[in-house]
PDB file of C-alpha atoms in Angstrom:
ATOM      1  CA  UNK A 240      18.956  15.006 -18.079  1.00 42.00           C
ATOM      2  CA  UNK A 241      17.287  15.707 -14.670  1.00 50.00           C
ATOM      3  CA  UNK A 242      15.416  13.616 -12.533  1.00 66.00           C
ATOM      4  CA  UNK A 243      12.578  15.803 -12.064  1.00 74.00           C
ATOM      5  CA  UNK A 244      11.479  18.961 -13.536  1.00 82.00           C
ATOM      6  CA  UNK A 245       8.563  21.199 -12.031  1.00 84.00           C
ATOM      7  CA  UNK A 246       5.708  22.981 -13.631  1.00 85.00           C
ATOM      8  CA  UNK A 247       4.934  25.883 -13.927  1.00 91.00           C
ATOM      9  CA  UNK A 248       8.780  27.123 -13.977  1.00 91.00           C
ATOM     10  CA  UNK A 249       7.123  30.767 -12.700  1.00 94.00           C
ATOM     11  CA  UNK A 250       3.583  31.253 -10.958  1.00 95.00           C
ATOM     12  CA  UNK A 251       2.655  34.904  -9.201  1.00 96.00           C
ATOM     13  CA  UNK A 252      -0.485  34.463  -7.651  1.00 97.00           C
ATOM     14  CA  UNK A 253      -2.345  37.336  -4.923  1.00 97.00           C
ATOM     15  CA  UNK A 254      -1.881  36.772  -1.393  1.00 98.00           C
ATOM     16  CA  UNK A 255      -4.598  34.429   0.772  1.00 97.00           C
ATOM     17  CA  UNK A 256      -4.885  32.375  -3.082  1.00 98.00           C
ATOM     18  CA  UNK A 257      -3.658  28.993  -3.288  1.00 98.00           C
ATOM     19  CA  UNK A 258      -0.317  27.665  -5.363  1.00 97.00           C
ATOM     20  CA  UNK A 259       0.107  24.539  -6.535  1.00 97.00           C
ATOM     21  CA  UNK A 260       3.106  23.133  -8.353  1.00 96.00           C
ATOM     22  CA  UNK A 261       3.687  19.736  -9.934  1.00 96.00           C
ATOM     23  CA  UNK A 262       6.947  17.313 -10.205  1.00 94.00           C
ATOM     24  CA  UNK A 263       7.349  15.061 -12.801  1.00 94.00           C
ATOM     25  CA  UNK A 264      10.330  12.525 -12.452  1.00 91.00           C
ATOM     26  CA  UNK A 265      11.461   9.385 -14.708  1.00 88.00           C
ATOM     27  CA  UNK A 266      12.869   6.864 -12.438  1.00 85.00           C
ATOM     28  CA  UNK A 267      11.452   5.002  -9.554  1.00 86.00           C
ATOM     29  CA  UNK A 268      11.826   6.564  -6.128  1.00 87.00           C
ATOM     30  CA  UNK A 269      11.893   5.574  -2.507  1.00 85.00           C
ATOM     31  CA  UNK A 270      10.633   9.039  -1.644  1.00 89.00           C
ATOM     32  CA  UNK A 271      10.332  12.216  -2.591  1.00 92.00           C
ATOM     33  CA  UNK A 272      11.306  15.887  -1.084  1.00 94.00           C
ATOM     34  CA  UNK A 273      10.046  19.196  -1.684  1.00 96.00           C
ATOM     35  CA  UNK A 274      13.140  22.307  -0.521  1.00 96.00           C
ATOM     36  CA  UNK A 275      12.280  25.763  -0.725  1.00 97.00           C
ATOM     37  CA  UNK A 276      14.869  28.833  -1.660  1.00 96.00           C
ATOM     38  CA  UNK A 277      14.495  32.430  -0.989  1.00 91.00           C
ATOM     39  CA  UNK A 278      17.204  35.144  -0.391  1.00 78.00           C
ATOM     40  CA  UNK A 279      16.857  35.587   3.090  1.00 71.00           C
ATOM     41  CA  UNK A 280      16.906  31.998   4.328  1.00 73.00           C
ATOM     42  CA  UNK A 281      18.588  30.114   1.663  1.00 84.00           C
ATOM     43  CA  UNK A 282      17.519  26.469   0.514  1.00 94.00           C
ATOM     44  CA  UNK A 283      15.386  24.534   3.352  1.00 95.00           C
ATOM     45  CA  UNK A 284      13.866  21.495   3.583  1.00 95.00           C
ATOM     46  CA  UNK A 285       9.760  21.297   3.406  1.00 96.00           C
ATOM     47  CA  UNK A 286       9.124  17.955   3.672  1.00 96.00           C
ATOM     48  CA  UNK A 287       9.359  14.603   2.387  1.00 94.00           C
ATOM     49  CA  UNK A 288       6.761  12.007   1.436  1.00 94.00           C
ATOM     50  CA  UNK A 289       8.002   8.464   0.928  1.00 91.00           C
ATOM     51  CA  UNK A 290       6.516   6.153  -2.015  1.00 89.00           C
ATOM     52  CA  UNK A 291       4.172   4.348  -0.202  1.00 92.00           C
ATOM     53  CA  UNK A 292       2.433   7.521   0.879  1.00 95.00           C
ATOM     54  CA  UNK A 293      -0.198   9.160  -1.554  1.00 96.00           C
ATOM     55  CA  UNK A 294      -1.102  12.333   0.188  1.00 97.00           C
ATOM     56  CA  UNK A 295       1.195  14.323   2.918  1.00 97.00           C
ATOM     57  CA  UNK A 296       0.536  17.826   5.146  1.00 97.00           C
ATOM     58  CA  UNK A 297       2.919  19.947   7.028  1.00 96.00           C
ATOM     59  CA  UNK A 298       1.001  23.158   8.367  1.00 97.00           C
ATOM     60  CA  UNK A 299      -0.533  24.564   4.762  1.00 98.00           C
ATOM     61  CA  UNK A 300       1.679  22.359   2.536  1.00 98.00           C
ATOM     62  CA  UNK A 301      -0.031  19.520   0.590  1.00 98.00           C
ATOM     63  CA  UNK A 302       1.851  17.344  -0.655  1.00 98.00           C
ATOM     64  CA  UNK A 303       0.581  14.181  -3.092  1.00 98.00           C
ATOM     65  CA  UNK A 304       2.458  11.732  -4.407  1.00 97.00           C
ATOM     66  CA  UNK A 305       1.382   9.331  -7.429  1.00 96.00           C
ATOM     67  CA  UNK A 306       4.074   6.707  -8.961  1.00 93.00           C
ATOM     68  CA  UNK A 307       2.168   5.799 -11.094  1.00 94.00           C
ATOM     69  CA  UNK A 308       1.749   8.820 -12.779  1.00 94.00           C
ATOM     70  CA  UNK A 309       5.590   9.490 -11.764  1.00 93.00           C
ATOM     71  CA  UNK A 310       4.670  12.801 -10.665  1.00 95.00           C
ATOM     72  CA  UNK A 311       3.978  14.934  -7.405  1.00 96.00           C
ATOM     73  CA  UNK A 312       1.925  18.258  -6.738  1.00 97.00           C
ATOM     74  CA  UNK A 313       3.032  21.082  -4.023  1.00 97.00           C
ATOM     75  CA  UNK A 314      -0.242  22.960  -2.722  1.00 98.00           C
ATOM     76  CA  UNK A 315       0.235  25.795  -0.650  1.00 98.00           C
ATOM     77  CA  UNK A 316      -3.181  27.045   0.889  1.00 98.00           C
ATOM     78  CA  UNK A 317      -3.714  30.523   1.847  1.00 98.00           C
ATOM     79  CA  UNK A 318      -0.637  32.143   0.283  1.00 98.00           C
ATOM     80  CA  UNK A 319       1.626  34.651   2.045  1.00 97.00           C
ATOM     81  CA  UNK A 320       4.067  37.174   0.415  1.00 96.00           C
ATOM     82  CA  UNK A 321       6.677  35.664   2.875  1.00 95.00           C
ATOM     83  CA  UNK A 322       5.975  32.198   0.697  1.00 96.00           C
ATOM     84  CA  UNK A 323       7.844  34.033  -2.199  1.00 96.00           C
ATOM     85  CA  UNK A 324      10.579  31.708  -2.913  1.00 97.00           C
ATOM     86  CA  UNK A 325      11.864  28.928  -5.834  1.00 96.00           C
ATOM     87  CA  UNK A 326      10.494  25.445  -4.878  1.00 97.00           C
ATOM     88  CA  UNK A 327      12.205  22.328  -6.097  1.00 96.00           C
ATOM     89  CA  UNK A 328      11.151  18.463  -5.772  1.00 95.00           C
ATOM     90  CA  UNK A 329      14.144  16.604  -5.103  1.00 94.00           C
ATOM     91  CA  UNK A 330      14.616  12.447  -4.996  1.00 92.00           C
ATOM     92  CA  UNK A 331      16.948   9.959  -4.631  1.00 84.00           C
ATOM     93  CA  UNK A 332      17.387   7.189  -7.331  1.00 75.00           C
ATOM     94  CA  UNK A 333      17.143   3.415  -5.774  1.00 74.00           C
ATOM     95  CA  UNK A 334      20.816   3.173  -7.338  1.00 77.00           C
ATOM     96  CA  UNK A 335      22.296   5.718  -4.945  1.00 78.00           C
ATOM     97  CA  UNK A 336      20.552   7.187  -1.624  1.00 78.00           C
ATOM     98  CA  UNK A 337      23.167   9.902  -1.367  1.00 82.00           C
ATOM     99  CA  UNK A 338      22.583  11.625  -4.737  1.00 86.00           C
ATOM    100  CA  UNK A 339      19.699  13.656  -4.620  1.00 89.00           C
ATOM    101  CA  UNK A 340      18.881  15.432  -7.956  1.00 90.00           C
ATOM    102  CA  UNK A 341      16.827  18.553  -7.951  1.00 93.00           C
ATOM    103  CA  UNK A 342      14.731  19.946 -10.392  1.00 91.00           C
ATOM    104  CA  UNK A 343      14.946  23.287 -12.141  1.00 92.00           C
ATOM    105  CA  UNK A 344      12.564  24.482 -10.092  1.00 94.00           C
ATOM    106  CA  UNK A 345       9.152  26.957 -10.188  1.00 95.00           C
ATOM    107  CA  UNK A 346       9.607  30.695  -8.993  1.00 95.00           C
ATOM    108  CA  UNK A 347       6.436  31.497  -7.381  1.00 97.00           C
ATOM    109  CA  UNK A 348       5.786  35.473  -6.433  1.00 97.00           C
ATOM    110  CA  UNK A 349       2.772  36.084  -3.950  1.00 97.00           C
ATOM    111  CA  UNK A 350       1.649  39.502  -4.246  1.00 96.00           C
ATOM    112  CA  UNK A 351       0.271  41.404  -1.605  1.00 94.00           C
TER     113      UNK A 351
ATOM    114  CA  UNK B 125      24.584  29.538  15.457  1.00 55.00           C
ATOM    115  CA  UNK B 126      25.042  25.782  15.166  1.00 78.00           C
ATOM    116  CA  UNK B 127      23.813  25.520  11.046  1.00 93.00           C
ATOM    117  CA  UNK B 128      26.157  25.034   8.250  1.00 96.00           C
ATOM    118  CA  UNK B 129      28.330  27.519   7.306  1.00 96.00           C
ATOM    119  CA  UNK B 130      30.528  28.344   4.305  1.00 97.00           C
ATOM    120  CA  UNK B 131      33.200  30.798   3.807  1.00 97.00           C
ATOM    121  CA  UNK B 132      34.146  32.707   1.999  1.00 98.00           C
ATOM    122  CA  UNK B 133      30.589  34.137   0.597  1.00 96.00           C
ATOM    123  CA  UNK B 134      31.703  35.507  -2.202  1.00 97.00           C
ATOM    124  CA  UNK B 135      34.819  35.341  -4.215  1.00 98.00           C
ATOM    125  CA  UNK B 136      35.790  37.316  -7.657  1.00 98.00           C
ATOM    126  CA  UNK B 137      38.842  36.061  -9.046  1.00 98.00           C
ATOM    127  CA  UNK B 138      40.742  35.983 -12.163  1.00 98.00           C
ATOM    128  CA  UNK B 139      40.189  33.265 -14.891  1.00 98.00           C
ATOM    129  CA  UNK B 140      43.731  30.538 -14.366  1.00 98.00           C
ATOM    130  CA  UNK B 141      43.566  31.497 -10.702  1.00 98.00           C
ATOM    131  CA  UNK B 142      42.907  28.730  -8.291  1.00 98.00           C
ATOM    132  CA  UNK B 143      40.031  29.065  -5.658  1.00 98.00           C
ATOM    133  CA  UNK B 144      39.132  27.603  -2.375  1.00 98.00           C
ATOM    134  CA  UNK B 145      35.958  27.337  -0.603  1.00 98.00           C
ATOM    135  CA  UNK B 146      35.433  25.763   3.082  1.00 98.00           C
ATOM    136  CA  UNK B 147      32.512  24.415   4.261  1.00 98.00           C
ATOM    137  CA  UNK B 148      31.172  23.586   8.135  1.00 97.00           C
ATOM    138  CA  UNK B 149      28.085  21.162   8.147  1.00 97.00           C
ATOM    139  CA  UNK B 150      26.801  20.515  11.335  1.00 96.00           C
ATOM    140  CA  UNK B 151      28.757  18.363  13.732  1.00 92.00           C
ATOM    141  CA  UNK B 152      27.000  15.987  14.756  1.00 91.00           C
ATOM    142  CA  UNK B 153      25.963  14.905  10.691  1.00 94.00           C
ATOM    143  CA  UNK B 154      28.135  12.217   8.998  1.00 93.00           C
ATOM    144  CA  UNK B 155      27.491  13.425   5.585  1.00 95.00           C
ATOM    145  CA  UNK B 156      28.754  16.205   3.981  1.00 96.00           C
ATOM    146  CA  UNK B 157      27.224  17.117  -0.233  1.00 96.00           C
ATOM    147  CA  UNK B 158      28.581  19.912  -2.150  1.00 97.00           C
ATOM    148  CA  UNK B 159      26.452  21.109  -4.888  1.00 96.00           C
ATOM    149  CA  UNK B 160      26.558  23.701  -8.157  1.00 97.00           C
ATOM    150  CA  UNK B 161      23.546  26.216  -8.829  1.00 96.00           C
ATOM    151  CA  UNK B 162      23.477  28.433 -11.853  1.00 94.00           C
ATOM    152  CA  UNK B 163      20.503  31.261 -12.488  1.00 91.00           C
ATOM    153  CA  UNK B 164      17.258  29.631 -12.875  1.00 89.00           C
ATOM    154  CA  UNK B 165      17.949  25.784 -12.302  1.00 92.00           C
ATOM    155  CA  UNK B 166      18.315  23.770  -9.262  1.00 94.00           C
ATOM    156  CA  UNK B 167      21.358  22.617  -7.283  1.00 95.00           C
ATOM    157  CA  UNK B 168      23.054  19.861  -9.130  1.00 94.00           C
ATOM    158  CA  UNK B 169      25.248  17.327  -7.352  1.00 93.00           C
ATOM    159  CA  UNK B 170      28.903  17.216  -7.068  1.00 95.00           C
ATOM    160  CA  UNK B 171      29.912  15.151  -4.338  1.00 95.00           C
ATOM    161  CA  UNK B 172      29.775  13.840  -0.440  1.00 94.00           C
ATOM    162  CA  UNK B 173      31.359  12.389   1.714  1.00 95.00           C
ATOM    163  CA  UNK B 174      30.659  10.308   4.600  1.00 94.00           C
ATOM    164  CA  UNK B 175      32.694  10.922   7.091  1.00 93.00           C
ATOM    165  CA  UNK B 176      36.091  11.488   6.308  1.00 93.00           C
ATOM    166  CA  UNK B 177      35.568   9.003   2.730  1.00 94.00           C
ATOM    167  CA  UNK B 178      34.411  10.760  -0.679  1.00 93.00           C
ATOM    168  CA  UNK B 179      31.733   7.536  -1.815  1.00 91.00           C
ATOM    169  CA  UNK B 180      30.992   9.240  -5.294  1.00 89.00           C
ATOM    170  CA  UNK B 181      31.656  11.956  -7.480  1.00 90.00           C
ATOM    171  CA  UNK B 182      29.336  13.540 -10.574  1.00 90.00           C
ATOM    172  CA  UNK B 183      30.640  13.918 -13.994  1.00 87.00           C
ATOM    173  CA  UNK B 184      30.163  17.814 -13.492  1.00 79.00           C
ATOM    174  CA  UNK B 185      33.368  17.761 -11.065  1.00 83.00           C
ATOM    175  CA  UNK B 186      36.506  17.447 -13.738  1.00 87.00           C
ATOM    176  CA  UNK B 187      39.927  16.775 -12.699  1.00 92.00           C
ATOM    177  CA  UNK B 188      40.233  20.620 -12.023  1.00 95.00           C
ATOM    178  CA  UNK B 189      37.953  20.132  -9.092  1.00 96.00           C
ATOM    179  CA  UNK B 190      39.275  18.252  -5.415  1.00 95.00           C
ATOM    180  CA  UNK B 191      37.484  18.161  -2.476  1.00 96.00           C
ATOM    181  CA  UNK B 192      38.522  16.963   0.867  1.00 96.00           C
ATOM    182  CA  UNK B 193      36.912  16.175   4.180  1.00 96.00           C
ATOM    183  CA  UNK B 194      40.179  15.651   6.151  1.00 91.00           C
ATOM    184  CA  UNK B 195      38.969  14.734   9.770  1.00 87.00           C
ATOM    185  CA  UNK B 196      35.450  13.961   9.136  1.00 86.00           C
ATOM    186  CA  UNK B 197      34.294  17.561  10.038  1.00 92.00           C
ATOM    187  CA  UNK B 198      34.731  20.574   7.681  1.00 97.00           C
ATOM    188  CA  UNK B 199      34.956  20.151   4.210  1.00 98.00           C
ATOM    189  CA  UNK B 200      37.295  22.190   1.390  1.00 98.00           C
ATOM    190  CA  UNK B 201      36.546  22.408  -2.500  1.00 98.00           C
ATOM    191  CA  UNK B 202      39.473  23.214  -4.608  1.00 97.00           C
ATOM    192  CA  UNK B 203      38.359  24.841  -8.026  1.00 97.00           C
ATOM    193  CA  UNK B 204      42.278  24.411  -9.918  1.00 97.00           C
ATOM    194  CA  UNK B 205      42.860  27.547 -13.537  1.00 97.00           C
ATOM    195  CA  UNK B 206      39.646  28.821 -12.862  1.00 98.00           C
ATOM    196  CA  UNK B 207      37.357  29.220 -16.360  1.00 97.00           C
ATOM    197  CA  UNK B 208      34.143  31.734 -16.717  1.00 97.00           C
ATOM    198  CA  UNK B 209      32.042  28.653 -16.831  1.00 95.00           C
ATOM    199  CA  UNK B 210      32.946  27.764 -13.033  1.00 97.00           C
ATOM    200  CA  UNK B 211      30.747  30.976 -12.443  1.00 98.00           C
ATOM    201  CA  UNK B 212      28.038  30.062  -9.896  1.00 97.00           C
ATOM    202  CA  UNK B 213      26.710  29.277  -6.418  1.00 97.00           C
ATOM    203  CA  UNK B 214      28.620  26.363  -4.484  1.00 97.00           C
ATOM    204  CA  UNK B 215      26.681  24.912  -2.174  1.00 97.00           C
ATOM    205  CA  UNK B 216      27.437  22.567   0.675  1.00 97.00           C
ATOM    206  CA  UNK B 217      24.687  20.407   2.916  1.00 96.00           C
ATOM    207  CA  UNK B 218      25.242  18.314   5.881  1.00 96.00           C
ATOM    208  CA  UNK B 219      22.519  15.688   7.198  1.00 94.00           C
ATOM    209  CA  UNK B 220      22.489  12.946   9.721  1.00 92.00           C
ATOM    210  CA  UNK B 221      22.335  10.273   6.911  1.00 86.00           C
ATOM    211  CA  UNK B 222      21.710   9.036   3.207  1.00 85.00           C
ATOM    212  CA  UNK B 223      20.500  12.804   1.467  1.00 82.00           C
ATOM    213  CA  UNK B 224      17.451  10.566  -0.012  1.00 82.00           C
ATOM    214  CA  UNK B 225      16.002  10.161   3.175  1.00 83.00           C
ATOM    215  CA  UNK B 226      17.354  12.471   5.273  1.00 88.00           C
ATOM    216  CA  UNK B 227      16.540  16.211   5.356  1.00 90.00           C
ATOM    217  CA  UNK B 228      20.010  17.910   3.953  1.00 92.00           C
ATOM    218  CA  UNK B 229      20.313  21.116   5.818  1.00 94.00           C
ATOM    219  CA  UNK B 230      22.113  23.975   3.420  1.00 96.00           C
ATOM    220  CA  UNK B 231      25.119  26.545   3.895  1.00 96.00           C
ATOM    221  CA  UNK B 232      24.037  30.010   2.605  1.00 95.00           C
ATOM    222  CA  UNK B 233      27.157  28.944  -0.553  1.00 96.00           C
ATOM    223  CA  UNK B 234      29.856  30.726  -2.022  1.00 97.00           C
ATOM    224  CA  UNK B 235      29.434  32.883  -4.565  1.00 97.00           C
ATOM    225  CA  UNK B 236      32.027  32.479  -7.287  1.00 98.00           C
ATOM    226  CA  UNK B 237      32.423  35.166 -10.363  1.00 98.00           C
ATOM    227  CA  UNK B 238      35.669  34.263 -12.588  1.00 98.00           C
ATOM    228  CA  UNK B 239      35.979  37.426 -14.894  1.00 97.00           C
TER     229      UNK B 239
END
């Protein structure tokens, strides 16, 4: 079974709305990474917030992280038709750095 | 255009047939992941390398599947009697160290149809 899985799997919001997306995962993590896949630029890296870190931001991603809780959120403010893409969460098990598993993913469609 | 490349981008073949797929990370990065992605669900893990050495291998990549990293630089994936369930993206990643901390930077993939 995977690591993570996101939520919603699809999410079409208006453009200038916000989007936020959730992670859950079931093992303990030493961080936690957020890619993002479209057509045109393929899958690239958004950012990464490590477990000691509750709340990350990278231009108008938000990124919060609760292990607790096991679970992360994806906020994008002020949506953009360009931010049409598939979003994963992505971690690392403490058994094996090198093996990041991805989730399945949520499609999210910004409409003009 | 110094990213990661793969070639070829897409390749049709013939179900039995055997398939190759090359992969250039980029060179300065010491680790080298090739992944699977179907319609709809992430990229799941097959393999890396670091360096030249292959450290660990998924389930998901049966004996019908090699991959080598000869010199430490470019990377091949070997797909041996190619079945319809091989259909899907192959994607390979490079990064400057362990994927779980490092950003993995992605190869637009191969695109494989076996009809």
């Amino acid at each position: 079974s995977q690591q993570g899985e996101e939520d919603p799997q699809a999410l079409s919001i208006q453009e200038g709305e916000n989007a936020t997306m959730n992670c859950s995962y079931k093992t303990s993590i030493n961080n936690l990474q957020w890619y993002r896949q479209n057509s045109g630029r393929g899958l690239v890296h958004l950012i990464l917030i490590r477990s000691n870190e509750r709340e990350k931001h990278s231009g108008r991603l938000r990124v919060t992280l609760d292990t607790s809780k096991k679970s992360s959120s994806l906020l994008i403010t002020a949506s953009r038709a360009a931010d049409t893409a598939s979003y994963f969460c992505a971690t690392a098990m403490k058994t094996s750095y090198d093996k990041v598993i991805f989730g399945p993913g949520t499609s999210l469609s910004v409409i003009p | 255009d110094t990213g990661v490349s793969q070639d070829p981008r897409h390749k049709i073949t013939k179900r039995g047939q055997n398939v190759t797929f090359r992969c250039d990370p980029i060179s300065e990065h010491n680790r080298l992941y090739w992944y699977r992605q179907t319609l709809g669900q992430g990229p799941e893990f097959l393999t890396y390398f670091q360096n030249e050495a292959q450290l660990e291998k998924s389930r998901l990549l049966s004996d019908r599947f090699s991959a080598e990293r000869p010199k430490g630089s470019f990377s091949t994936l070997e797909i041996q009697r190619t079945e319809q369930g091989d259909s899907a993206m192959y994607l390979c990643a490079s990064s400057l160290g362990q994927g779980g901390y490092f950003e993995q930077f992605f190869g637009p993939g191969t695109r494989l149809t076996v009809l």
